[in-house]
Amino acid sequence: MRQVPCVGKAHDYYLAYTGPSQPALLEFNLPAGETYRAEVIDTWGMTVTPGEVYSGRVDIPMPGKAYYALILRRMKG
């Protein structure tokens, strides 16, 4: 599975950007005991698609197109 650049604030959010690569899945090892909601961002089409809720080690499906981003925001409460 191809790795892509990822930035964020630990235990708050993580943002991954595919650039010209076209992954069908992105792999994450999210912090234990924390839950995150995913959103897929089409950076050219300027759209955001809500995704599922994830925790632990996950493979998150992506559109398999270039120049997409994925944001994972921690769910609190």
mmCIF file of C-alpha atoms in Angstrom, residues 1-26:
data_model
loop_
_atom_site.group_PDB
_atom_site.id
_atom_site.type_symbol
_atom_site.label_atom_id
_atom_site.label_comp_id
_atom_site.label_asym_id
_atom_site.label_seq_id
_atom_site.Cartn_x
_atom_site.Cartn_y
_atom_site.Cartn_z
ATOM 1 C CA MET A 1 0.000 0.000 0.000
ATOM 2 C CA ARG A 2 1.446 3.357 -1.019
ATOM 3 C CA GLN A 3 2.130 5.921 1.688
ATOM 4 C CA VAL A 4 1.138 9.548 1.140
ATOM 5 C CA PRO A 5 2.129 12.747 2.973
ATOM 6 C CA CYS A 6 0.246 13.235 6.230
ATOM 7 C CA VAL A 7 0.212 16.155 8.685
ATOM 8 C CA GLY A 8 -1.920 16.986 11.670
ATOM 9 C CA LYS A 9 -2.178 17.654 15.363
ATOM 10 C CA ALA A 10 -1.742 14.442 17.334
ATOM 11 C CA HIS A 11 -4.927 13.221 19.011
ATOM 12 C CA ASP A 12 -6.983 15.934 17.230
ATOM 13 C CA TYR A 13 -6.853 15.578 13.424
ATOM 14 C CA TYR A 14 -4.795 14.069 10.581
ATOM 15 C CA LEU A 15 -4.740 15.257 6.954
ATOM 16 C CA ALA A 16 -3.376 13.049 4.154
ATOM 17 C CA TYR A 17 -2.896 14.209 0.554
ATOM 18 C CA THR A 18 -2.567 11.814 -2.391
ATOM 19 C CA GLY A 19 -1.002 14.262 -4.870
ATOM 20 C CA PRO A 20 -0.557 12.587 -8.270
ATOM 21 C CA SER A 21 -0.801 9.055 -6.825
ATOM 22 C CA GLN A 22 -4.146 7.260 -7.052
ATOM 23 C CA PRO A 23 -4.482 4.941 -4.033
ATOM 24 C CA ALA A 24 -7.642 2.899 -3.570
ATOM 25 C CA LEU A 25 -6.919 2.573 0.171
ATOM 26 C CA LEU A 26 -5.066 4.594 2.786
#
